[in-house]
Coordinates of C-alpha atoms and ligand atoms in Angstrom, one line a residue:
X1 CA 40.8 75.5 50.1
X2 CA 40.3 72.7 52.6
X3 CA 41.7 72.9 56.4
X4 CA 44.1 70.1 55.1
X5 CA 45.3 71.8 51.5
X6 CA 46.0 75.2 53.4
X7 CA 47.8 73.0 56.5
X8 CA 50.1 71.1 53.9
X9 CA 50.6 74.8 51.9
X10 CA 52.0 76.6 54.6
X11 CA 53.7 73.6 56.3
X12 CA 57.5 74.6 55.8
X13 CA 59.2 71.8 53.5
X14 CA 62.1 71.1 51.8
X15 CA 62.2 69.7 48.0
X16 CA 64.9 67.3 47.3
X17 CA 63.6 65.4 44.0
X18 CA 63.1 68.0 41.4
X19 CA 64.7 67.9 37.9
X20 CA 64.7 71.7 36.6
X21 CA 64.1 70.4 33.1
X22 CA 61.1 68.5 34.2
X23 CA 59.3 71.8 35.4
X24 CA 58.8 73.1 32.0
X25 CA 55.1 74.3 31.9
X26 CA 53.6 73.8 28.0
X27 CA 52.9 77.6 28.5
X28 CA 56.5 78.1 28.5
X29 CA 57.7 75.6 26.1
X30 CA 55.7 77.0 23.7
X31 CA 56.5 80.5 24.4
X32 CA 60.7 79.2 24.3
X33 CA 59.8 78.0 21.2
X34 CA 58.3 80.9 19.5
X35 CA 61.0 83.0 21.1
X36 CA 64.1 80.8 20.0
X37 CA 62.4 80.0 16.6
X38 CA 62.9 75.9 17.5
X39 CA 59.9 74.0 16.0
X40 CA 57.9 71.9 17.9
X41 CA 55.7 69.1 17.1
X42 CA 52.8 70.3 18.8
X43 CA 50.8 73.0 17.5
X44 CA 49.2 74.4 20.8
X45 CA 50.0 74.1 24.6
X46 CA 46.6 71.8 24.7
X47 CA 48.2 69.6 22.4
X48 CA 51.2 69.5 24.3
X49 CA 49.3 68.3 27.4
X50 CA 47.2 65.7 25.5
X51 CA 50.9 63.9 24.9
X52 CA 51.6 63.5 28.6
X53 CA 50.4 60.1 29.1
X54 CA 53.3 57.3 29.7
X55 CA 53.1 53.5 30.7
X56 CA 56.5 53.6 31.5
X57 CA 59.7 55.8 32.6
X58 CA 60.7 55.3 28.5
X59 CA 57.9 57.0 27.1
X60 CA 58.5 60.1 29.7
X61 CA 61.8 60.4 29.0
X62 CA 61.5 60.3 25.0
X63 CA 59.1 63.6 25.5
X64 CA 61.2 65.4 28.5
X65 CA 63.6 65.0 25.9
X66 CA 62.4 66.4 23.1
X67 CA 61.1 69.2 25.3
X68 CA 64.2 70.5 26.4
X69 CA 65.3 71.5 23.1
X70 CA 63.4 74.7 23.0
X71 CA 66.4 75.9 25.9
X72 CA 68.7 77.8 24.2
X73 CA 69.9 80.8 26.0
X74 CA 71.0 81.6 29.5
X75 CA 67.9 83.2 29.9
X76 CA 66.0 80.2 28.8
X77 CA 67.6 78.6 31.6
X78 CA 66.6 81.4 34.0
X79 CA 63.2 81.9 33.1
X80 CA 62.7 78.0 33.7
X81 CA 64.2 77.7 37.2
X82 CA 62.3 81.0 38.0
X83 CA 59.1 79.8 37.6
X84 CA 59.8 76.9 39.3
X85 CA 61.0 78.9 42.5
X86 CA 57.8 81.0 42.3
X87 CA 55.8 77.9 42.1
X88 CA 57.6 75.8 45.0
X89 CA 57.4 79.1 46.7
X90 CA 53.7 79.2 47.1
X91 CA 53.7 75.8 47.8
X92 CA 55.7 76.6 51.3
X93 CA 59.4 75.0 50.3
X94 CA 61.8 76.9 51.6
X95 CA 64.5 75.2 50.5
X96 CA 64.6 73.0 47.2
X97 CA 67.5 71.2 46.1
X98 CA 67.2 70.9 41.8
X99 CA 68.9 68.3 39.4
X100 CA 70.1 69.1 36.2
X101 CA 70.9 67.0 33.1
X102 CA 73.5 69.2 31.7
X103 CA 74.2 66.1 28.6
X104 CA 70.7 66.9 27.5
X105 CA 71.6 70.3 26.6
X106 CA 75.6 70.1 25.9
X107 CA 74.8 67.0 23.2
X108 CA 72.7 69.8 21.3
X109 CA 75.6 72.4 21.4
X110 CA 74.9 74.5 24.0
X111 CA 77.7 75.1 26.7
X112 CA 77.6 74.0 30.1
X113 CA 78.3 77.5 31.0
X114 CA 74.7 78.7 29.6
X115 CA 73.0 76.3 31.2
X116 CA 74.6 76.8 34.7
X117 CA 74.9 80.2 35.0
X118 CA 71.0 80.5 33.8
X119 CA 70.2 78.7 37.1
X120 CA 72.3 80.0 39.3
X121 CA 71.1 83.5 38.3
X122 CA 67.5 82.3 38.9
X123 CA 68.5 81.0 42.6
X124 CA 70.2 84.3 43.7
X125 CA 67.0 85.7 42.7
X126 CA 64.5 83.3 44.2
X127 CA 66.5 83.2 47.7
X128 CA 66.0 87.3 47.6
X129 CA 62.6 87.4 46.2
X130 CA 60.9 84.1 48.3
X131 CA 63.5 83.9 50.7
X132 CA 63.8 80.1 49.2
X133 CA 67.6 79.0 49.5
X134 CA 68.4 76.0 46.9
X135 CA 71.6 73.9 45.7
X136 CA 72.2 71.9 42.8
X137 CA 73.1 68.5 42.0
X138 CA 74.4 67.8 38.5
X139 CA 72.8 64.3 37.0
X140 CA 74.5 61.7 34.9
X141 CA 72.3 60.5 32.0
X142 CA 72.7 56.8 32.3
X143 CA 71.6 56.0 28.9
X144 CA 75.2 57.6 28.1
X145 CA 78.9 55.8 28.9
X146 CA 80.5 56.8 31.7
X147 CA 83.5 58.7 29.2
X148 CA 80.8 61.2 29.3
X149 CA 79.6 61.3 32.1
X150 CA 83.6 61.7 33.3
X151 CA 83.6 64.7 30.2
X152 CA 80.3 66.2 31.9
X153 CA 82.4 65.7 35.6
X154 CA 85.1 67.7 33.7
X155 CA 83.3 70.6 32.2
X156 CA 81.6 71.1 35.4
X157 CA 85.0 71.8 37.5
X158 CA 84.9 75.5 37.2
X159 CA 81.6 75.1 39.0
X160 CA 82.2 72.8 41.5
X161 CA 82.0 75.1 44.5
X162 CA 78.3 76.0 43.6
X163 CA 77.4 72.2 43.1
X164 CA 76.6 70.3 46.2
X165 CA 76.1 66.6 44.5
X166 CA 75.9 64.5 41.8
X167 CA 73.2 62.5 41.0
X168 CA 72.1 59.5 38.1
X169 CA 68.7 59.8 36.0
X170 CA 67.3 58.8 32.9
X171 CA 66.4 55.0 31.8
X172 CA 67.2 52.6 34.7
X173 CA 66.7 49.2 34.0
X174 CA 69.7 47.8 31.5
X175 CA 71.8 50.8 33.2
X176 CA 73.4 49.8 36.6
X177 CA 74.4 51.9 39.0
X178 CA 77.8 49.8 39.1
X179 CA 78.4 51.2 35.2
X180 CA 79.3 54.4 37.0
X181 CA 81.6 53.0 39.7
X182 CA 84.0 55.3 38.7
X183 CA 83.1 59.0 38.0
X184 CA 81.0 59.0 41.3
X185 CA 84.2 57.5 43.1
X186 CA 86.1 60.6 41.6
X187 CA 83.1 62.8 42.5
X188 CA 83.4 61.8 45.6
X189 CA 86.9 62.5 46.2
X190 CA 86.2 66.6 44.7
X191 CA 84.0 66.3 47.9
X192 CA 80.3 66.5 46.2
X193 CA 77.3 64.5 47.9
X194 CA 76.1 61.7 46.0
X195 CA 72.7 60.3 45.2
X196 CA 71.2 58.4 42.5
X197 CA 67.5 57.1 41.2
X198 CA 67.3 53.4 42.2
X199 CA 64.7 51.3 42.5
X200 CA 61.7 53.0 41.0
X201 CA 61.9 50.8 37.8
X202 CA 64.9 49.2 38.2
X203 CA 65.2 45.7 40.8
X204 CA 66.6 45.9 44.2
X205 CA 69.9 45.1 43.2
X206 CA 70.4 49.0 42.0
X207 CA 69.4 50.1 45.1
X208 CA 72.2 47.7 46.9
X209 CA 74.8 48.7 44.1
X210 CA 73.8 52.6 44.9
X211 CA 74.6 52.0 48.7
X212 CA 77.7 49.8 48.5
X213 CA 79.1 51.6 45.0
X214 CA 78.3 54.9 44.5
X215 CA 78.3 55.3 48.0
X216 CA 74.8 57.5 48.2
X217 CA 74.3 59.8 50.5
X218 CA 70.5 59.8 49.5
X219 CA 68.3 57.3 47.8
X220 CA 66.1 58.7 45.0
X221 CA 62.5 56.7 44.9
X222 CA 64.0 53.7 45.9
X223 CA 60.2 52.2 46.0
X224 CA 61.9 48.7 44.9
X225 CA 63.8 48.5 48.4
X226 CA 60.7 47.3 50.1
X227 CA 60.5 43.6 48.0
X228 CA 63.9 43.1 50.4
X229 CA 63.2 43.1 53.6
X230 CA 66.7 43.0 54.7
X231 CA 67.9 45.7 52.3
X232 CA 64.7 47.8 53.9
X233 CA 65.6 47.2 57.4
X234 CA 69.2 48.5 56.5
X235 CA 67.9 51.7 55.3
X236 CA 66.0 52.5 58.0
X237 CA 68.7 51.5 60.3
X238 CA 71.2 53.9 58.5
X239 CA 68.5 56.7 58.3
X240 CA 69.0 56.6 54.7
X241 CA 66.9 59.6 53.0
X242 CA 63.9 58.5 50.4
X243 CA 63.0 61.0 48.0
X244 CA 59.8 59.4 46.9
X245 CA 57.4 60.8 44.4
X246 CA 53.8 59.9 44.4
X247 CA 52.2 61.1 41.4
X248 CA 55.6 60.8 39.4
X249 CA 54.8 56.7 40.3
X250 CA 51.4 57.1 39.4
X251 CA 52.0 58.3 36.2
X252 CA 54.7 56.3 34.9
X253 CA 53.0 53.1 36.2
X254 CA 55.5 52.5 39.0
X255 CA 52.1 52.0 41.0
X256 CA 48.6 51.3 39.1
X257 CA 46.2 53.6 41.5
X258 CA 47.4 56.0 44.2
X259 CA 45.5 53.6 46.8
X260 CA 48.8 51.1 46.3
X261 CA 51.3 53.9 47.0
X262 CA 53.6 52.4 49.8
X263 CA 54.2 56.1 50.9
X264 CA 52.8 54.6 54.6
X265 CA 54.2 51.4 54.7
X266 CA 58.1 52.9 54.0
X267 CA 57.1 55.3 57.8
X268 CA 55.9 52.3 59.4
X269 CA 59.3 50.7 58.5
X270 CA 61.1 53.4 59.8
X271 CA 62.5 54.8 56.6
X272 CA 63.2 58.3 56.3
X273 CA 60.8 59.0 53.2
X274 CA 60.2 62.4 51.7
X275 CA 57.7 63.7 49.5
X276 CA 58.6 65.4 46.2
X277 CA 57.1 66.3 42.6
X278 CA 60.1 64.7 40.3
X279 CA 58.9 66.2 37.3
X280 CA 56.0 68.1 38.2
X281 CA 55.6 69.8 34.7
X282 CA 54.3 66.4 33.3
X283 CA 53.0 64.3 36.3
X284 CA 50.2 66.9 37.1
X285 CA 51.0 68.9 40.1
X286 CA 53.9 70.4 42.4
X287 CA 55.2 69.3 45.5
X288 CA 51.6 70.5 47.8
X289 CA 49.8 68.0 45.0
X290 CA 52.1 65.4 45.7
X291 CA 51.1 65.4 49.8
X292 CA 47.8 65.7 49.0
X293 CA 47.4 63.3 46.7
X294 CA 49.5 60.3 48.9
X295 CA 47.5 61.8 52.2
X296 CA 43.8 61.1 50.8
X297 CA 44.5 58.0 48.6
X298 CA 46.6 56.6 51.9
X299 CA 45.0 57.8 54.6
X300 CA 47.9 60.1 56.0
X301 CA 47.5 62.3 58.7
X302 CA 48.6 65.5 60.3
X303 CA 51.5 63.6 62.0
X304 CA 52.7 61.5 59.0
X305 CA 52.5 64.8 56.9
X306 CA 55.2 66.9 59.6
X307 CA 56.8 64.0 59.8
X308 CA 57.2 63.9 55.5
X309 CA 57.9 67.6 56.5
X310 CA 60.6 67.4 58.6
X311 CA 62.2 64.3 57.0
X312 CA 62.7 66.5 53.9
X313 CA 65.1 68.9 56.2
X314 CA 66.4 66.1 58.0
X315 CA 67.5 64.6 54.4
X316 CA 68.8 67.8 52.8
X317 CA 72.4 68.7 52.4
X318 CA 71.8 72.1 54.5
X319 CA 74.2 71.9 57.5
X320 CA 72.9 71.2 61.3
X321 CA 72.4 74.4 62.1
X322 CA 70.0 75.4 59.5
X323 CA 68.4 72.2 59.6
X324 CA 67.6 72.7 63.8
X325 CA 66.6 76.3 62.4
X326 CA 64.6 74.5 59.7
X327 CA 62.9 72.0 61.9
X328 CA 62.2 74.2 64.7
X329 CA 60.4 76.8 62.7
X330 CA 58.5 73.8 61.5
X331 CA 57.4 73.2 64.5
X332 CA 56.3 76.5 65.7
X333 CA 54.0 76.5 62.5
X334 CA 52.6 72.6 63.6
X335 CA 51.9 74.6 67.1
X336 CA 50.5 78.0 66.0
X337 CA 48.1 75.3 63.5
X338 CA 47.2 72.9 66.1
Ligands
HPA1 N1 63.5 58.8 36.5 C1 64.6 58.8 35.8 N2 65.1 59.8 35.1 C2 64.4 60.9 35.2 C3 63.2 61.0 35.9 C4 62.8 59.9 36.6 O1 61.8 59.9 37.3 N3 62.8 62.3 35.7 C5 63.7 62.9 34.9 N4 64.7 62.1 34.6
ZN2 ZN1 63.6 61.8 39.2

């Protein structure tokens, strides 16, 4: 391991771009498969990688997709989220805050209540076994009308208390933020954070409609932003939270080589960017990847990297207290690692 690679490993970080679903290993899926007895059209887990390659957000999502159906049971749910907490754990995140597509599963019949309590189960488990604390944020699908995603709102109210936001994935272009204005206005009165993707395919337009709509509380990718200047000034200005995602962008053509990433033009700009892994399942690494990969192609040093760090606590939904506690454990680490 490099001085840098241990450095980034140890550095404490928060994870606020991760969709649960996303972090299904082909070891997994094809064990889920054989266990549920839910064919799959691949016949080995080498064959499962070889599909991962995408020229666009489209051809991910038509794979993820198909993916998730080998999640049946609560346990399916639990053994996902569990690896992922073991993974983000060795890659020093001490706090990770996961999306769910609950439409994904509850359009194939199974209930909400499977899929939640699945996860939950995994992050009592993960906080006591890693020490990793995590929250969820339930994700709109908005490929689908907003009468569902008002029906998803709805099936999720017995859970409310143990969701902290709602967010909006899937395909972006042809799918507006303002198509939503509605179910994130009544999320917002049952008090949950909002966020939503904008800007990573999408023009920015969605990232403006995001802001002045949905009212986010946190931009996710939001690369787009930066063709305004105006609309990139204001979200520095507001300290608006980036969750950016460098190999996700690399892989679904957002960016053609990880020497164009923008990851160090958005800190010059003074936006509060983060670094994250998205999906990390089928973009080829975790969140430690992720800085690494960004650092070398962009010439990022150990300053941009704490700051990446600490942005991702300054930008999570933990409250002051445990973000000072956060930060300033954060820097005793920079200190002891000088
Ligand atoms: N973009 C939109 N929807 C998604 C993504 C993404 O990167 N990952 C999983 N759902
Ligand atoms: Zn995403």
């Amino acid at each position: 391991m490099t001085d840098l690679t241990s450095f980034v490993r140890g550095l404490p970080k928060a994870e606020l771009h991760l969709h649960i679903e996303g972090s299904l290993e082909p070891e997994l899926m094809v064990r889920l498969a054989e266990r549920n007895g839910v064919s799959i059209p691949f016949g080995s887990v080498e064959e499962v990688r070889a599909a991962y390659s995408f020229t666009k957000l489209q051809d991910f999502l038509d794979i993820y997709y198909q993916g998730a159906n080998v999640l049946r049971e609560q346990r399916d749910f639990h053994d996902l989220a569990a690896a992922y907490f073991d993974r983000a754990a060795a890659d020093g995140v001490v706090h990770a805050e996961i999306f769910f597509d609950p439409q994904t599963h509850t359009d194939r019949g199974i209930r909400f209540a499977t899929v939640i309590e699945g996860l939950l189960s995994a992050m009592a488990e993960a906080e006591d076994k890693h020490g990793l604390t995590s929250k969820l944020i339930l994700c709109f699908l908005r490929h689908l009308d907003e009468d569902a995603a008002f029906a998803t709102l709805e099936a999720a109210e017995p859970w409310l208390d143990r969701i902290a936001g709602v967010g909006l994935d899937s395909s972006e272009v042809g799918h507006p933020p303002e198509k939503f204005a509605r179910v994130f206005a009544k999320a917002r009165d049952k008090g949950l954070k909002i966020v939503a993707h904008a800007g990573e395919e999408g023009p920015p337009e969605y990232v403006h409609q995001a802001l002045e709509i949905l009212k986010i509380d946190r931009l996710d990718h939001g690369n787009r932003s930066l063709e305004d200047p105006v609309l990139t000034a204001h979200l520095a200005r507001t300290g608006m939270t980036l969750t950016v995602c460098p190999l996700s962008n690399l892989k679904l053509c957002v960016i053609d080589d990880m020497t164009q990433h923008p990851i160090d033009r958005m800190l010059r700009t003074g936006l509060r960017a983060t670094i994250n892994s998205d999906d990390p399942a089928y973009f080829g690494g975790y969140v430690v990847d992720n800085y690494l990969a960004a650092a070398e192609a962009r010439g990022l040093d150990r300053d941009d990297i704490v700051t990446l760090a600490r942005n991702s606590f300054l930008g999570s939904f933990l409250d002051d207290e445990t973000v000072a506690a956060h930060c300033a454990r954060l820097d005793a680490y920079v200190a002891a690692n000088a």
